[in-house]
Tab-separated table of C-alpha atoms in Angstrom:
chain	number	residue	atom	x	y	z
O	1189	MET	CA	0.000	0.000	0.000
O	1190	SER	CA	1.438	3.390	-0.978
O	1191	ASP	CA	0.860	6.872	0.323
O	1192	LEU	CA	-0.466	8.869	-2.660
O	1193	GLY	CA	0.262	12.185	-0.913
O	1194	PHE	CA	3.905	11.226	-0.477
O	1195	GLU	CA	4.154	9.953	-4.068
O	1196	LYS	CA	2.796	13.267	-5.379
O	1197	TRP	CA	5.166	15.241	-3.162
O	1198	LEU	CA	8.094	13.052	-4.259
O	1199	ALA	CA	7.291	13.612	-7.960
O	1200	GLU	CA	7.256	17.404	-7.403
O	1201	PHE	CA	10.450	17.231	-5.357
O	1202	ASN	CA	12.193	15.157	-8.038
O	1203	SER	CA	11.323	17.809	-10.619
O	1204	SER	CA	12.636	20.626	-8.407
O	1205	TYR	CA	15.702	18.566	-7.500
O	1206	ALA	CA	16.576	17.973	-11.159
O	1207	ASP	CA	16.446	21.716	-11.907
O	1208	ALA	CA	18.253	22.852	-8.744
O	1209	GLU	CA	21.847	24.050	-8.604
O	1210	ALA	CA	23.937	22.520	-5.841
O	1211	TYR	CA	24.308	25.008	-2.988
O	1212	SER	CA	27.751	26.378	-2.289
O	1213	ASP	CA	28.795	29.258	-0.086
O	1214	TRP	CA	32.316	29.288	-1.565
O	1215	MET	CA	33.784	32.726	-2.232
O	1216	PRO	CA	37.149	33.503	-3.817
O	1217	GLU	CA	39.989	34.923	-1.785
O	1218	ASP	CA	39.990	38.677	-1.271
O	1219	GLY	CA	41.122	40.423	-4.438
O	1220	LYS	CA	40.120	41.814	-7.807
O	1221	TYR	CA	38.610	39.593	-10.484
O	1222	SER	CA	36.876	39.792	-13.820
O	1223	VAL	CA	33.757	37.649	-13.794
O	1224	LEU	CA	31.111	36.615	-16.289
O	1225	VAL	CA	27.681	36.982	-14.701
O	1226	THR	CA	25.856	33.789	-15.625
O	1227	LYS	CA	22.625	34.450	-13.750
O	1228	VAL	CA	20.757	37.088	-11.768
O	1229	GLU	CA	17.887	35.706	-9.712
O	1230	PRO	CA	15.435	38.160	-8.177
O	1231	GLY	CA	13.654	36.920	-5.089
O	1232	GLU	CA	12.103	37.842	-1.767
O	1233	TYR	CA	12.928	37.364	1.884
O	1234	GLU	CA	11.345	38.367	5.170
O	1235	LYS	CA	13.064	40.395	7.851
O	1236	ASN	CA	11.364	41.776	10.939
O	1237	GLY	CA	7.963	40.821	9.516
O	1238	LYS	CA	8.551	42.822	6.331
O	1239	THR	CA	8.918	41.330	2.851
O	1240	ASN	CA	12.011	42.614	1.050
O	1241	LYS	CA	13.553	41.983	-2.363
O	1242	ARG	CA	16.940	40.458	-3.150
O	1243	TRP	CA	19.051	39.810	-6.250
O	1244	LYS	CA	21.385	36.811	-6.259
O	1245	PHE	CA	24.239	37.069	-8.765
O	1246	THR	CA	26.046	33.932	-9.936
O	1247	ALA	CA	29.325	34.476	-11.767
O	1248	GLU	CA	32.336	32.625	-13.156
O	1249	ILE	CA	35.851	33.979	-12.713
O	1250	VAL	CA	37.321	34.706	-16.163
O	1251	ALA	CA	40.395	36.765	-15.210
O	1252	GLY	CA	42.443	37.349	-12.106
O	1253	ASP	CA	44.160	34.756	-9.958
O	1254	SER	CA	44.868	31.848	-12.356
O	1255	LYS	CA	44.074	29.169	-9.757
O	1256	MET	CA	40.573	30.671	-9.472
O	1257	MET	CA	39.816	30.690	-13.219
O	1258	GLY	CA	36.537	28.964	-14.043
O	1259	GLN	CA	35.366	28.892	-10.417
O	1260	LYS	CA	31.779	29.968	-9.818
O	1261	PHE	CA	30.456	31.880	-6.845
O	1262	SER	CA	27.416	33.896	-5.815
O	1263	TRP	CA	26.646	37.074	-3.941
O	1264	THR	CA	23.402	38.821	-3.082
O	1265	LEU	CA	22.193	42.410	-2.978
O	1266	PHE	CA	19.293	43.267	-0.669
O	1267	SER	CA	16.614	45.967	-0.975
O	1268	ALA	CA	17.089	46.683	2.739
O	1269	ALA	CA	20.380	48.355	1.671
O	1270	PRO	CA	19.241	50.905	-0.963
O	1271	GLY	CA	22.567	52.748	-0.872
O	1272	MET	CA	24.365	49.537	-1.847
O	1273	ILE	CA	21.928	48.979	-4.716
O	1274	LYS	CA	22.391	52.592	-5.873
O	1275	GLY	CA	26.183	52.231	-5.898
O	1276	GLN	CA	26.288	48.800	-7.509
O	1277	ALA	CA	23.796	49.799	-10.221
O	1278	ALA	CA	25.847	52.951	-10.886
O	1279	ALA	CA	28.937	50.760	-11.335
O	1280	LEU	CA	27.000	48.909	-14.042
O	1281	ASN	CA	26.243	52.297	-15.644
O	1282	GLY	CA	29.767	53.702	-15.966
O	1283	GLY	CA	29.616	55.305	-12.524
O	1284	GLN	CA	26.462	57.296	-13.271
O	1285	GLU	CA	23.627	56.911	-10.758
O	1286	PHE	CA	20.232	55.993	-12.162
O	1287	PRO	CA	17.431	58.554	-11.685
O	1288	SER	CA	15.103	56.004	-10.071
O	1289	GLY	CA	15.200	52.810	-8.099
O	1290	ALA	CA	13.234	51.087	-10.856
O	1291	ASP	CA	15.990	51.926	-13.371
O	1292	ALA	CA	18.674	50.707	-10.953
O	1293	ILE	CA	16.827	47.424	-10.401
O	1294	ALA	CA	16.419	46.938	-14.161
O	1295	ALA	CA	20.199	47.354	-14.553
O	1296	LEU	CA	20.849	44.731	-11.879
O	1297	GLU	CA	18.396	42.306	-13.426
O	1298	HIS	CA	20.006	42.715	-16.882
O	1299	ALA	CA	23.585	42.067	-15.709
O	1300	ALA	CA	23.541	38.411	-16.807
O	1301	GLY	CA	25.912	37.882	-19.734
O	1302	LYS	CA	28.109	40.848	-18.814
O	1303	VAL	CA	31.738	40.665	-17.788
O	1304	LEU	CA	32.335	42.712	-14.646
O	1305	ASP	CA	35.360	43.843	-12.722
O	1306	VAL	CA	34.653	43.041	-9.077
O	1307	THR	CA	36.416	43.260	-5.744
O	1308	VAL	CA	35.947	40.520	-3.169
O	1309	ARG	CA	36.621	41.714	0.362
O	1310	THR	CA	36.230	40.155	3.808
O	1311	SER	CA	35.554	42.399	6.782
O	1312	ALA	CA	33.911	42.117	10.166
O	1313	ASP	CA	30.238	43.011	10.498
O	1314	LYS	CA	28.839	45.040	13.421
O	1315	ASN	CA	28.857	41.872	15.551
O	1316	GLY	CA	32.481	41.047	14.759
O	1317	LYS	CA	31.661	38.143	12.407
O	1318	ASP	CA	33.691	37.994	9.201
O	1319	ARG	CA	31.591	38.503	6.072
O	1320	THR	CA	32.879	38.176	2.527
O	1321	ASN	CA	31.221	40.506	0.029
O	1322	CYS	CA	31.548	41.163	-3.680
O	1323	TYR	CA	31.490	44.704	-5.032
O	1324	ILE	CA	30.947	45.596	-8.685
O	1325	GLU	CA	33.600	48.029	-9.907
O	1326	GLY	CA	32.481	48.293	-13.522
O	1327	VAL	CA	31.563	46.560	-16.755
O	1328	VAL	CA	34.392	45.219	-18.926
O	1329	ASP	CA	34.115	46.253	-22.578
O	1330	VAL	CA	34.481	42.881	-24.254
O	1331	GLN	CA	34.432	42.559	-28.015
O	1332	ARG	CA	33.399	39.170	-29.324
O	1333	ALA	CA	36.106	37.352	-31.251
O	1334	ASP	CA	33.737	36.915	-34.199
O	1335	ALA	CA	32.568	40.545	-34.242
O	1336	PRO	CA	33.519	42.585	-37.319
O	1337	THR	CA	36.360	45.056	-36.866
O	1338	ASN	CA	37.873	47.813	-38.986
O	1339	GLU	CA	41.261	46.135	-38.893
O	1340	LEU	CA	42.694	44.602	-42.032
O	1341	PRO	CA	43.690	40.957	-41.826
O	1342	PRO	CA	47.461	40.313	-41.633
O	1343	GLN	CA	49.247	40.130	-44.984
O	1344	ALA	CA	50.580	36.694	-45.887
């Protein structure tokens, strides 16, 4: 005799499990890196009974410390820190602040596929616990290898 409720739950869980990324809280050593943003996931969280927004960035290291090349890591920006969002969105916009929060959020949500210069830094929070954070410094101007250029091909 089987439990149909459990079987249904298990089928839904198996579907979610297949699509899930394995959780990792790994962060690179403190330093400067160029990373390819592979995903930006908007979401929500509750704090002090209030629903807030968050944006989880997943990125792959494409330049910097050679032993870190190809490693993936994630960091999150939270709506409870609007000054951080303003600064990070401005970094995506050549240092220019966006006129509205909606524009800043749109910039964050469209960062996937961009190569960014970032700084990873560990510092103590207000309770003395070490926290490692990632800060966007700017967007790297990357020209695709197959993009047309004005350069003439080398003479044989």
